[in-house]
PDB file of C-alpha atoms in Angstrom:
ATOM      1  CA  MET A 140     214.487 102.079  83.320  1.00  0.00           C
ATOM      2  CA  SER A 141     213.085 100.202  85.972  1.00  0.00           C
ATOM      3  CA  ALA A 142     211.984  96.744  85.879  1.00  0.00           C
ATOM      4  CA  SER A 143     208.268  97.759  86.160  1.00  0.00           C
ATOM      5  CA  ARG A 144     208.296  99.670  82.956  1.00  0.00           C
ATOM      6  CA  LEU A 145     209.272  96.783  80.689  1.00  0.00           C
ATOM      7  CA  GLY A 146     205.767  96.341  79.617  1.00  0.00           C
ATOM      8  CA  GLU A 147     205.625  99.719  78.623  1.00  0.00           C
ATOM      9  CA  LEU A 148     208.794  99.745  76.851  1.00  0.00           C
ATOM     10  CA  HIS A 149     207.948  96.755  74.887  1.00  0.00           C
ATOM     11  CA  GLU A 150     204.419  97.601  74.342  1.00  0.00           C
ATOM     12  CA  LEU A 151     202.931  94.461  75.899  1.00  0.00           C
ATOM     13  CA  HIS A 152     199.408  94.372  75.067  1.00  0.00           C
ATOM     14  CA  GLY A 153     196.525  91.983  74.632  1.00  0.00           C
ATOM     15  CA  LEU A 154     195.917  88.767  76.604  1.00  0.00           C
ATOM     16  CA  GLN A 155     194.841  85.596  74.803  1.00  0.00           C
ATOM     17  CA  PRO A 156     193.683  82.948  77.393  1.00  0.00           C
ATOM     18  CA  VAL A 157     193.687  79.313  76.404  1.00  0.00           C
ATOM     19  CA  LEU A 158     190.577  77.471  77.680  1.00  0.00           C
ATOM     20  CA  PRO A 159     190.646  73.680  78.038  1.00  0.00           C
ATOM     21  CA  VAL A 160     187.429  72.405  76.534  1.00  0.00           C
ATOM     22  CA  ALA A 161     185.954  68.839  76.360  1.00  0.00           C
ATOM     23  CA  ASP A 162     184.395  68.916  72.995  1.00  0.00           C
ATOM     24  CA  LEU A 163     186.069  71.679  70.420  1.00  0.00           C
ATOM     25  CA  GLY A 164     182.909  71.535  68.004  1.00  0.00           C
ATOM     26  CA  ARG A 165     180.548  72.246  70.759  1.00  0.00           C
ATOM     27  CA  SER A 166     182.419  75.153  72.316  1.00  0.00           C
ATOM     28  CA  VAL A 167     183.151  76.714  69.139  1.00  0.00           C
ATOM     29  CA  GLN A 168     179.592  76.576  68.338  1.00  0.00           C
ATOM     30  CA  TRP A 169     178.458  77.989  71.654  1.00  0.00           C
ATOM     31  CA  TYR A 170     180.881  80.799  71.646  1.00  0.00           C
ATOM     32  CA  CYS A 171     179.933  81.781  68.153  1.00  0.00           C
ATOM     33  CA  GLU A 172     176.316  81.216  68.214  1.00  0.00           C
ATOM     34  CA  GLN A 173     175.457  82.047  71.887  1.00  0.00           C
ATOM     35  CA  ILE A 174     177.880  84.506  72.915  1.00  0.00           C
ATOM     36  CA  GLY A 175     178.446  86.217  69.280  1.00  0.00           C
ATOM     37  CA  LEU A 176     182.123  85.536  68.604  1.00  0.00           C
ATOM     38  CA  ASP A 177     183.295  84.815  65.405  1.00  0.00           C
ATOM     39  CA  LEU A 178     185.296  81.737  64.466  1.00  0.00           C
ATOM     40  CA  ASP A 179     188.939  82.690  63.648  1.00  0.00           C
ATOM     41  CA  PHE A 180     190.620  79.264  63.041  1.00  0.00           C
ATOM     42  CA  LEU A 181     190.591  75.562  63.585  1.00  0.00           C
ATOM     43  CA  TYR A 182     193.792  73.507  63.691  1.00  0.00           C
ATOM     44  CA  GLY A 183     194.263  69.635  63.200  1.00  0.00           C
ATOM     45  CA  ALA A 184     192.598  66.730  61.577  1.00  0.00           C
ATOM     46  CA  PRO A 185     190.190  66.384  63.092  1.00  0.00           C
ATOM     47  CA  PRO A 186     190.418  69.711  64.735  1.00  0.00           C
ATOM     48  CA  HIS A 187     191.491  69.842  68.382  1.00  0.00           C
ATOM     49  CA  TYR A 188     192.463  73.518  68.776  1.00  0.00           C
ATOM     50  CA  GLY A 189     191.040  76.680  67.524  1.00  0.00           C
ATOM     51  CA  ARG A 190     190.325  80.511  68.218  1.00  0.00           C
ATOM     52  CA  VAL A 191     187.234  82.525  68.425  1.00  0.00           C
ATOM     53  CA  LYS A 192     187.295  86.424  68.284  1.00  0.00           C
ATOM     54  CA  ASN A 193     185.640  89.752  68.403  1.00  0.00           C
ATOM     55  CA  LEU A 194     187.283  92.474  66.680  1.00  0.00           C
ATOM     56  CA  GLY A 195     184.456  94.907  66.521  1.00  0.00           C
ATOM     57  CA  PHE A 196     184.952  97.415  69.472  1.00  0.00           C
ATOM     58  CA  GLY A 197     187.704  98.554  71.633  1.00  0.00           C
ATOM     59  CA  ALA A 198     190.447  96.009  72.209  1.00  0.00           C
ATOM     60  CA  PRO A 199     190.092  92.645  70.462  1.00  0.00           C
ATOM     61  CA  ILE A 200     188.979  89.513  72.228  1.00  0.00           C
ATOM     62  CA  TYR A 201     190.693  86.363  71.342  1.00  0.00           C
ATOM     63  CA  LEU A 202     189.892  83.112  72.975  1.00  0.00           C
ATOM     64  CA  HIS A 203     191.863  79.964  72.365  1.00  0.00           C
ATOM     65  CA  LEU A 204     189.957  76.566  72.851  1.00  0.00           C
ATOM     66  CA  SER A 205     192.095  73.642  73.409  1.00  0.00           C
ATOM     67  CA  GLN A 206     190.456  70.025  73.516  1.00  0.00           C
ATOM     68  CA  ILE A 207     191.588  68.090  76.276  1.00  0.00           C
ATOM     69  CA  ALA A 208     192.469  64.333  75.815  1.00  0.00           C
ATOM     70  CA  PRO A 209     189.863  61.727  76.866  1.00  0.00           C
ATOM     71  CA  GLY A 210     190.144  61.076  80.660  1.00  0.00           C
ATOM     72  CA  GLU A 211     192.124  64.338  81.231  1.00  0.00           C
ATOM     73  CA  THR A 212     191.022  66.583  84.086  1.00  0.00           C
ATOM     74  CA  LEU A 213     189.326  69.810  82.874  1.00  0.00           C
ATOM     75  CA  ALA A 214     190.709  72.850  84.590  1.00  0.00           C
ATOM     76  CA  ARG A 215     188.242  75.663  84.700  1.00  0.00           C
ATOM     77  CA  ALA A 216     189.195  79.268  84.320  1.00  0.00           C
ATOM     78  CA  GLU A 217     187.423  82.452  85.234  1.00  0.00           C
ATOM     79  CA  LEU A 218     187.317  85.334  82.503  1.00  0.00           C
ATOM     80  CA  ARG A 219     186.173  88.945  82.851  1.00  0.00           C
ATOM     81  CA  LEU A 220     185.054  90.770  79.724  1.00  0.00           C
ATOM     82  CA  HIS A 221     184.178  94.441  79.671  1.00  0.00           C
ATOM     83  CA  VAL A 222     181.317  95.742  78.153  1.00  0.00           C
ATOM     84  CA  GLY A 223     181.439  99.094  76.430  1.00  0.00           C
ATOM     85  CA  ARG A 224     177.630  99.664  76.328  1.00  0.00           C
ATOM     86  CA  ASP A 225     174.477  98.414  77.890  1.00  0.00           C
ATOM     87  CA  VAL A 226     175.636  95.547  80.069  1.00  0.00           C
ATOM     88  CA  ASP A 227     171.786  95.065  81.037  1.00  0.00           C
ATOM     89  CA  GLY A 228     170.740  94.742  77.353  1.00  0.00           C
ATOM     90  CA  LEU A 229     173.407  92.132  76.847  1.00  0.00           C
ATOM     91  CA  TYR A 230     172.160  90.131  79.759  1.00  0.00           C
ATOM     92  CA  ALA A 231     168.754  90.443  78.201  1.00  0.00           C
ATOM     93  CA  ALA A 232     170.085  89.402  74.789  1.00  0.00           C
ATOM     94  CA  TYR A 233     171.841  86.375  76.086  1.00  0.00           C
ATOM     95  CA  ARG A 234     168.704  85.253  78.071  1.00  0.00           C
ATOM     96  CA  ALA A 235     166.709  85.591  74.588  1.00  0.00           C
ATOM     97  CA  ARG A 236     169.090  83.311  72.940  1.00  0.00           C
ATOM     98  CA  GLY A 237     168.688  80.800  75.802  1.00  0.00           C
ATOM     99  CA  VAL A 238     172.137  81.137  77.507  1.00  0.00           C
ATOM    100  CA  ALA A 239     172.071  80.140  81.078  1.00  0.00           C
ATOM    101  CA  VAL A 240     172.922  83.334  82.821  1.00  0.00           C
ATOM    102  CA  GLY A 241     173.104  83.863  86.441  1.00  0.00           C
ATOM    103  CA  ALA A 242     171.432  86.606  88.436  1.00  0.00           C
ATOM    104  CA  PRO A 243     170.712  89.785  86.469  1.00  0.00           C
ATOM    105  CA  PRO A 244     173.552  92.584  86.341  1.00  0.00           C
ATOM    106  CA  ALA A 245     174.178  94.221  89.713  1.00  0.00           C
ATOM    107  CA  ASP A 246     176.491  97.069  90.884  1.00  0.00           C
ATOM    108  CA  GLN A 247     179.427  95.992  92.642  1.00  0.00           C
ATOM    109  CA  PRO A 248     181.434  98.034  95.310  1.00  0.00           C
ATOM    110  CA  TRP A 249     184.284  97.876  92.919  1.00  0.00           C
ATOM    111  CA  GLY A 250     182.635 100.377  90.618  1.00  0.00           C
ATOM    112  CA  LEU A 251     181.318  97.777  87.964  1.00  0.00           C
ATOM    113  CA  ARG A 252     178.018  96.454  86.994  1.00  0.00           C
ATOM    114  CA  GLU A 253     178.301  92.864  86.572  1.00  0.00           C
ATOM    115  CA  PHE A 254     176.749  89.465  85.520  1.00  0.00           C
ATOM    116  CA  GLU A 255     178.018  86.034  85.302  1.00  0.00           C
ATOM    117  CA  LEU A 256     177.507  82.824  83.117  1.00  0.00           C
ATOM    118  CA  ARG A 257     179.171  79.714  82.540  1.00  0.00           C
ATOM    119  CA  ASP A 258     180.147  78.049  79.264  1.00  0.00           C
ATOM    120  CA  PRO A 259     179.513  74.416  78.425  1.00  0.00           C
ATOM    121  CA  ASP A 260     182.924  73.493  80.279  1.00  0.00           C
ATOM    122  CA  GLY A 261     182.081  75.288  83.331  1.00  0.00           C
ATOM    123  CA  HIS A 262     184.381  78.404  82.614  1.00  0.00           C
ATOM    124  CA  LEU A 263     183.135  81.402  84.364  1.00  0.00           C
ATOM    125  CA  LEU A 264     182.466  84.494  82.040  1.00  0.00           C
ATOM    126  CA  ILE A 265     181.996  87.599  84.299  1.00  0.00           C
ATOM    127  CA  PHE A 266     180.721  90.534  81.986  1.00  0.00           C
ATOM    128  CA  GLY A 267     181.219  93.996  83.582  1.00  0.00           C
ATOM    129  CA  ALA A 268     180.826  97.783  82.627  1.00  0.00           C
ATOM    130  CA  GLU A 269     181.713 100.764  84.506  1.00  0.00           C
ATOM    131  CA  SER A 270     178.907 101.801  86.877  1.00  0.00           C
ATOM    132  CA  ALA A 271     180.052 104.436  89.482  1.00  0.00           C
ATOM    133  CA  PRO A 272     183.411 105.868  90.559  1.00  0.00           C
ATOM    134  CA  VAL A 273     185.318 104.098  93.331  1.00  0.00           C
ATOM    135  CA  ALA A 274     187.409 105.673  96.020  1.00  0.00           C
ATOM    136  CA  ALA A 275     191.123 105.489  94.930  1.00  0.00           C
ATOM    137  CA  ALA A 276     192.872 102.498  96.224  1.00  0.00           C
ATOM    138  CA  ALA A 277     195.922 102.631  98.320  1.00  0.00           C
ATOM    139  CA  ALA A 278     199.037 103.175  96.023  1.00  0.00           C
ATOM    140  CA  VAL A 279     201.071 100.003  95.238  1.00  0.00           C
ATOM    141  CA  PRO A 280     204.427 100.350  95.769  1.00  0.00           C
ATOM    142  CA  GLU A 281     206.891  99.899  92.670  1.00  0.00           C
TER     143      GLU A 281
END
């Protein structure tokens, strides 16, 4: 079996990014109350690590949140989240909740309809849904 098939052979699936955050409590509250995820767990006394999740539709979403030490530099991430239905409605719901969202959803040349927002620590969240077929890209050699 070729090296490129190891993921298939071993059934690699799911990705659980770890986001550094300045204030774990604030971040958990924002992801749960504003974005609509659920608290999975908190770790430490006082908590300095946690995970939020969404298991309701399609592939699960897990985001780990790790509080940085005072004075430590906060590295920012970019995450893309797939929206299965009504990306425009999700944008409107976030606006109604007072989430600071960017421009309204727009069709992108890569076949997704997307909008962006930033969490309290500056991590960029891009929400996208399929919008139109895209011409096949050039084949990538194995």
